[in-house]
Coordinates of C-alpha atoms and ligand atoms in Angstrom, one line a residue:
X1205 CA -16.2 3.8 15.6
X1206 CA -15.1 0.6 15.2
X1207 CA -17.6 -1.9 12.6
X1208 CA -17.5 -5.6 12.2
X1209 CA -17.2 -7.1 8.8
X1210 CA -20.3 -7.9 9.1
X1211 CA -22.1 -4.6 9.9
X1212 CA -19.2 -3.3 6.7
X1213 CA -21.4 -5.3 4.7
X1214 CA -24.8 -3.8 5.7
X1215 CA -23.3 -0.4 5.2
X1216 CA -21.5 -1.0 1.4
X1217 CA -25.0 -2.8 1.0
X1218 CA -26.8 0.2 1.8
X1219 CA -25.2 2.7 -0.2
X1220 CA -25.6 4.9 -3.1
X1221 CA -23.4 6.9 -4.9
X1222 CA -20.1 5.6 -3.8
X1223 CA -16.5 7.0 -4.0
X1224 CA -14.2 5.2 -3.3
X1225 CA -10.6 6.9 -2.1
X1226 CA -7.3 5.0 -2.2
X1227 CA -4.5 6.4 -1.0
X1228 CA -1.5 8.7 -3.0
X1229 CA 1.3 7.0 -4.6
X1230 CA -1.2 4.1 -4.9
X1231 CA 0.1 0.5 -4.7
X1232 CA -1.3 -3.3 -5.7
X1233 CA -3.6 -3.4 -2.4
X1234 CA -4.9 0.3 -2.5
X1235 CA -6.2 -0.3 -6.2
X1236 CA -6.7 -3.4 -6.0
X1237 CA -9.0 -3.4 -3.3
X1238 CA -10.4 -0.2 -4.4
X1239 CA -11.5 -1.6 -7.5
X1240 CA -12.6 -4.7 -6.5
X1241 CA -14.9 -2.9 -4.0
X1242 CA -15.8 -0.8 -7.4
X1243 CA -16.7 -3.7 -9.3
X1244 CA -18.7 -5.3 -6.5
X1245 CA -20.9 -2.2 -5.9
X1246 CA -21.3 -1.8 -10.0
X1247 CA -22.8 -5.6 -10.2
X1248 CA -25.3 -4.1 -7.3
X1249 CA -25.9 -1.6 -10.0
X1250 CA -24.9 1.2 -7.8
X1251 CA -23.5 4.4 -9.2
X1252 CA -19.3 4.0 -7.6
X1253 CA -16.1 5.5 -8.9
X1254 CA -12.5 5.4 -7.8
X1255 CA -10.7 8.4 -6.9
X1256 CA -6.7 8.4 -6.1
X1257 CA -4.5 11.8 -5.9
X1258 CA -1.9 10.4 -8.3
X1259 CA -2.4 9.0 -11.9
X1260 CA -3.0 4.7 -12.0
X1261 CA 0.7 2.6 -13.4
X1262 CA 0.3 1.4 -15.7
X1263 CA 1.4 -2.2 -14.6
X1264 CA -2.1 -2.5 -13.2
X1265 CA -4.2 -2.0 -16.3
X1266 CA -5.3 -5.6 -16.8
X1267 CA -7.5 -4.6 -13.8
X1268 CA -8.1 -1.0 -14.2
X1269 CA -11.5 -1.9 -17.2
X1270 CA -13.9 -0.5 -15.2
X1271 CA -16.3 2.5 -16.6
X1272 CA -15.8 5.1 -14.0
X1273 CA -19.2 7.8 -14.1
X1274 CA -17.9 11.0 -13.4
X1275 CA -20.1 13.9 -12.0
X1276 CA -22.1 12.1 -9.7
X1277 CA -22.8 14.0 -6.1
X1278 CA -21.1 11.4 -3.4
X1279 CA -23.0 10.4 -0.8
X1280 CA -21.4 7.4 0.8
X1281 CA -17.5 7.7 0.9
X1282 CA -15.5 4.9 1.6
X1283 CA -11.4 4.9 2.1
X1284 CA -9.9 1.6 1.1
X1285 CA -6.2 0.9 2.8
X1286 CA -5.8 4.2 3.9
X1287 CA -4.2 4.5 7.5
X1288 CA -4.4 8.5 7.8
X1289 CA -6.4 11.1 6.0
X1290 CA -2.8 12.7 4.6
X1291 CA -2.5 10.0 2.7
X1292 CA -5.6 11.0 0.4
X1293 CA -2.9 13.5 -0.9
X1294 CA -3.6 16.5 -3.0
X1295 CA -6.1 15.6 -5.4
X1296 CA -8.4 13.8 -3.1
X1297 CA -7.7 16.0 0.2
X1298 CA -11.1 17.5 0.2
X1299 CA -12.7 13.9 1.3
X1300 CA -11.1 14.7 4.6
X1301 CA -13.3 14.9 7.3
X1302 CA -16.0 13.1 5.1
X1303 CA -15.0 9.4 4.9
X1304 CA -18.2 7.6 6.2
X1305 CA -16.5 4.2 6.4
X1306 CA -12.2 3.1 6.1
X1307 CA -11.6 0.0 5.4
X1308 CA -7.9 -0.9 6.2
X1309 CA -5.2 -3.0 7.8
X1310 CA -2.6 -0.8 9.0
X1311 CA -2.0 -0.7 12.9
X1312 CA -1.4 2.9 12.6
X1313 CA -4.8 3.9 11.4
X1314 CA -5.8 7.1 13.0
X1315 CA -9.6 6.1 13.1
X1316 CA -10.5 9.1 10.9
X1317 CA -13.0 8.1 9.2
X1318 CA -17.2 7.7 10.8
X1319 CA -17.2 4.1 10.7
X1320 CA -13.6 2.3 10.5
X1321 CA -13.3 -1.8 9.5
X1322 CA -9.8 -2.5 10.8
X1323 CA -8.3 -5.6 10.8
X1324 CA -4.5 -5.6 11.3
X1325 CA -3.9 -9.1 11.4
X1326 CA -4.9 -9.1 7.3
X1327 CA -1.5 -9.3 5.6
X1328 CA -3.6 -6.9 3.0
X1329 CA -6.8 -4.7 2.8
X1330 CA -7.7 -7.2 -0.4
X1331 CA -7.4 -9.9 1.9
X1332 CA -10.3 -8.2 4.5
X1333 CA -12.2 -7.3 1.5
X1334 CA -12.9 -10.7 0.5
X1335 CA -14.4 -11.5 3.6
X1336 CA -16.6 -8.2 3.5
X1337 CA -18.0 -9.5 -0.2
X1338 CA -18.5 -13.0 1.0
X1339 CA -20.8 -11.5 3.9
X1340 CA -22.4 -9.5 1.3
X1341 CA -22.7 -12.4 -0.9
X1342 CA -21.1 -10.8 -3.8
X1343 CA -19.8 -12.9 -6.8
X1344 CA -16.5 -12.6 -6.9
X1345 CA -15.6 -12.4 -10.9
X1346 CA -12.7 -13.5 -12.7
X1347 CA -11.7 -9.3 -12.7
X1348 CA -12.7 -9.0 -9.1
X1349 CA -10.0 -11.8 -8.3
X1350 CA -7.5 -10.7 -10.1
X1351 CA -8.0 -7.4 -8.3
X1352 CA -7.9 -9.1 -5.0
X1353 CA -5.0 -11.2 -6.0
X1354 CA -2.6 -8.5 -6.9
X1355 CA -3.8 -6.3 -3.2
X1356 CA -2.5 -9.6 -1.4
X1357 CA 0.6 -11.0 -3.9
X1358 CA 2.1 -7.2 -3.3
X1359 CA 1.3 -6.2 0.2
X1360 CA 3.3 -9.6 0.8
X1361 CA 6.1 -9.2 -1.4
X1362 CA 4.4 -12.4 -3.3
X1363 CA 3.4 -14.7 -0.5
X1364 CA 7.3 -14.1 1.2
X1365 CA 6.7 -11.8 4.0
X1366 CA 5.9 -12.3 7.7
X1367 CA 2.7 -10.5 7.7
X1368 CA 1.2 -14.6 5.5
X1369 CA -0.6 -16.3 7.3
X1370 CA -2.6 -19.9 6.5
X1371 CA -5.3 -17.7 6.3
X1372 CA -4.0 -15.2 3.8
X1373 CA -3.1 -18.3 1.3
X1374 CA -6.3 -19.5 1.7
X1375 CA -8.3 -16.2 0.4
X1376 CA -5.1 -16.5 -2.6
X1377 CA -6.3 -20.4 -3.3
X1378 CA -10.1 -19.3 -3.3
X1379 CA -9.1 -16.4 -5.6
X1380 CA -7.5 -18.8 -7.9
X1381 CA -10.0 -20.8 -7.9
X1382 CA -12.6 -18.1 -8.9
X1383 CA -10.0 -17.1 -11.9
X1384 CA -7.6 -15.2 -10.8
X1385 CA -4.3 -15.4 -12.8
X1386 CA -2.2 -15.9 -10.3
X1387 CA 1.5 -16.6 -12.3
X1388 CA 0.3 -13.7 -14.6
X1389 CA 0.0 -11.3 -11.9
X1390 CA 2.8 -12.3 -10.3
X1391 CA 4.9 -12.0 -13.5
X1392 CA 3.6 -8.7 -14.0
X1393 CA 4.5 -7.5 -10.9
X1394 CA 7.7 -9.2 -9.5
X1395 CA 9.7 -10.9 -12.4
X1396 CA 9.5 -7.5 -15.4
X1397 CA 11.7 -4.1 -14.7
X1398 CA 11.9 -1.9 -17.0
X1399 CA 15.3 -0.4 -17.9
X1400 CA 14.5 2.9 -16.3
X1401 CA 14.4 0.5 -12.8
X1402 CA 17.3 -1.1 -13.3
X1403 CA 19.2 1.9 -14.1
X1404 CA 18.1 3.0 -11.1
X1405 CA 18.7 0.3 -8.8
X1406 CA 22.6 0.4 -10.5
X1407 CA 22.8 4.1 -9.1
X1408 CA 20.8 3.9 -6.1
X1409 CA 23.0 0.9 -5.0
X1410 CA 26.4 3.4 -5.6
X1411 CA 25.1 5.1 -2.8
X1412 CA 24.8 2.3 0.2
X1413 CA 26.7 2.4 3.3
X1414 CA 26.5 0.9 6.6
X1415 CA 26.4 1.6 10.3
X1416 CA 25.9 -0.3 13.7
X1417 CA 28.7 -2.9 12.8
X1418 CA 26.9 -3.7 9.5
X1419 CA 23.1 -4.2 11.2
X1420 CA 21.6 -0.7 9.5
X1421 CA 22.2 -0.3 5.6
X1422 CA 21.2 2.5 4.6
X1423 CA 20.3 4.0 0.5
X1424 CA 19.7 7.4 -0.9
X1425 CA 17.1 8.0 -3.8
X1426 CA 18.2 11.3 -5.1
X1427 CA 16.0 13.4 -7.4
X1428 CA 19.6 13.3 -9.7
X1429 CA 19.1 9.5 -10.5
X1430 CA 15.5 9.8 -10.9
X1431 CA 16.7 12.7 -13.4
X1432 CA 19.4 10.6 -15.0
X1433 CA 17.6 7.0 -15.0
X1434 CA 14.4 8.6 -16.6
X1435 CA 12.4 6.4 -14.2
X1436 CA 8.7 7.5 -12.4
X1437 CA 7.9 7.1 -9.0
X1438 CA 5.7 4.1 -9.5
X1439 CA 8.8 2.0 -10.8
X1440 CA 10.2 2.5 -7.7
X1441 CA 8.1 0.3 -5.8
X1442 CA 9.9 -2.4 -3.9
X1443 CA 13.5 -0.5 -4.2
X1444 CA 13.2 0.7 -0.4
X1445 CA 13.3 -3.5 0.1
X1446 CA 16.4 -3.8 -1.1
X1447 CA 18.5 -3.2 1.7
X1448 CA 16.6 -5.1 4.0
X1449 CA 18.0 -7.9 1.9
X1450 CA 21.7 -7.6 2.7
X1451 CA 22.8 -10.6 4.9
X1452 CA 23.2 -9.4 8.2
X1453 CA 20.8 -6.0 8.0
X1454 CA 18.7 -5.7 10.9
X1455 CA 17.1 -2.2 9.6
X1456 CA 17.0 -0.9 6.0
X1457 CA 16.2 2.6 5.4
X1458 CA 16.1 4.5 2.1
X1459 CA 15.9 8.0 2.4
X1460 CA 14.2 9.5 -0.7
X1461 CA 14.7 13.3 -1.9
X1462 CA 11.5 15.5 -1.6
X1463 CA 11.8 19.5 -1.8
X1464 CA 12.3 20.1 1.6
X1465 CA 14.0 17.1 2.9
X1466 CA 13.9 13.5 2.9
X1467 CA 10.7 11.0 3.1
X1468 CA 12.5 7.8 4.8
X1469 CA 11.2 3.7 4.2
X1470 CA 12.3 1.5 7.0
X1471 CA 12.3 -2.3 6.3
X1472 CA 13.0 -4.4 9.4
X1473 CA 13.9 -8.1 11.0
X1474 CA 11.5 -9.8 13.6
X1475 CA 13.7 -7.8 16.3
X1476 CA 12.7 -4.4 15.5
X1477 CA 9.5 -2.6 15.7
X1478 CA 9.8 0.0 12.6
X1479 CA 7.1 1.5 13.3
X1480 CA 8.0 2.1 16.6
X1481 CA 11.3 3.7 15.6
X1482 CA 9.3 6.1 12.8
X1483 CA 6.8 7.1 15.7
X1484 CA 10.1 9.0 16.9
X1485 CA 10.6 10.8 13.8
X1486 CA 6.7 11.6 13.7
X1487 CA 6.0 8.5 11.2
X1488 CA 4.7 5.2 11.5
X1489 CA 3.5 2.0 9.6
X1490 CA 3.4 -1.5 10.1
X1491 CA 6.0 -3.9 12.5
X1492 CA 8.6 -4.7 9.3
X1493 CA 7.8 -1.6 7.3
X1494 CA 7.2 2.1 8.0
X1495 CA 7.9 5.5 7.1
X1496 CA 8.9 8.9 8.2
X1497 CA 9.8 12.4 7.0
X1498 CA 12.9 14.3 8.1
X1499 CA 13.3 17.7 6.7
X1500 CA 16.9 19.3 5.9
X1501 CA 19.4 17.9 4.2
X1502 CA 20.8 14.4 3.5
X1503 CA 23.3 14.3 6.1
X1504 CA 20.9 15.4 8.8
X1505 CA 18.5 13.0 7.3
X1506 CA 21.1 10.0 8.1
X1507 CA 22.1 11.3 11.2
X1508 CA 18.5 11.7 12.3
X1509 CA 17.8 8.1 11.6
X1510 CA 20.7 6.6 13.1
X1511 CA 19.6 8.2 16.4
X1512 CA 16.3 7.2 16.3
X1513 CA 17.8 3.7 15.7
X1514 CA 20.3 4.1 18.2
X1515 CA 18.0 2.4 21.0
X1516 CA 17.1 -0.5 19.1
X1517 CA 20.0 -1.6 17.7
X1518 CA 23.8 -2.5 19.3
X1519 CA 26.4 -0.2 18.1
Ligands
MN1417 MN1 -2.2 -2.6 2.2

């Protein structure tokens, strides 16, 4: 069922005993939002901790302070950016099926969850969670800003993406204003790469070709050059936007090796619907960005891709 922020707020408000779920492979938004929400419901002095399938980078740790109590029985659960309960991954998978309220901004949420607060014209969950604490009337600390900062500054590829609005620098300009260190963040997350990333940015870029007269570039993360650049997933956050940068690329796709096959990013321009051309493949996402998962090998990967593409773009 669908909420309003405002009814989000009588819910969180309500609560006890709070976990809070953000999604595998977490990024800026997930945690930041996640924790944000953690903090909030802490000054409440509710008993809350975050739970995410995959270890925290360590890029976020001048947000990740909070004292987490462990063994509490949940009884409210709440997933924070998470469009579909696959996403919980592995370590969290036994939430599914129990999320009371989701609280997200992807198009392609699959309403999973008791209660959902949707709002897709957010450029980031962070950014919908600032309204829910204002409705609350939660302070919003010098931590909880920075929090909030990062889930918007990343889900928008720092303030560069489509998905800004007037309304998403506004929240950013309150945030500042309440202490968030904005050029700190920002450093932090778009202007350091550690050698591992560029090594692998150097390999990953040996392997980009083109197709539909130049539109489509695609790139291949192998597991080899995660072998050979030493690098962890988490530093390869913001790679698949590379070839979406090439002058002249309509669609970018980076097709990334898992066990059985190949779990695919699409990045595109205004003209293309990605997640329209993931739904094909079984995937989806947002309008510029989405994801899909072909299984086989990379060459069936490729040519699956360029078929699904096939419609959108002119040969
Ligand atoms: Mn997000």
């Amino acid at each position: 069922m669908d909420i309003s922020v405002k009814e989000t707020a009588r819910q969180l408000e309500r609560a006890q005993d709070v976990v809070i779920v953000a999604h595998k492979s977490p990024d800026g938004d997930t945690l930041g939002s996640s924790f944000a929400l953690l903090y909030a419901l802490q000054a409440l002095g509710k008993r809350a901790r975050v739970e995410c399938s995959d270890p925290f980078p360590k890029k976020y740790e001048y947000f990740l302070k909070g004292y987490q109590p462990e063994g509490f029985e949940e009884r409210f659960v709440v997933s924070v950016d998470v469009a579909d309960e696959k996403l919980f991954g592995p370590g969290t998978g036994h939430y599914a099926g129990k999320a009371d309220l989701c609280i997200d901004h992807h198009q392609t949420n699959t309403d999973y969850a008791r209660c959902r607060c949707l709002d897709y014209g957010k450029a980031a969950t962070a950014q919908l969670m600032y309204f829910i604490f204002r409705e609350m009337g939660a302070a919003v600390t010098p931590l909880i800003a920075d929090c909030l900062f990062t889930g918007i500054t990343t889900d928008t590829g720092c303030f560069r993406y489509t998905n800004v609005t007037a309304e998403t620098h506004e929240v950013a300009a309150r945030l500042i204003g309440l202490g968030a260190q904005a050029g700190e963040i920002n450093r932090i997350m778009f202007e350091t790469k550690s050698k591992s990333r560029i090594a692998v940015e150097r390999m990953v870029m040996e392997s980009l070709e083109y197709d539909f007269s130049g539109r489509c570039a695609m790139i291949c993360i192998s597991k080899d050059i995660l072998t050979r650049s030493g690098a962890s997933e988490d530093e390869l956050e913001g790679v698949s936007a590379m070839p979406r940068q090439i002058e002249g690329v309509m669609a970018g796709v980076t097709l990334s090796e898992r066990e059985d096959g190949y779990k695919v990013s699409l990045r595109t321009s205004e003209q293309i619907d990605a997640a329209e051309v993931c739904a094909l493949l079984g995937g989806g996402g947002h309008a510029r960005a989405a994801g899909c998962f072909i299984s086989g090998d990379l060459n069936s990967a490729k040519a699956a891709m360029r078929q699904a593409l096939a419609g959108f773009l002119p040969a």
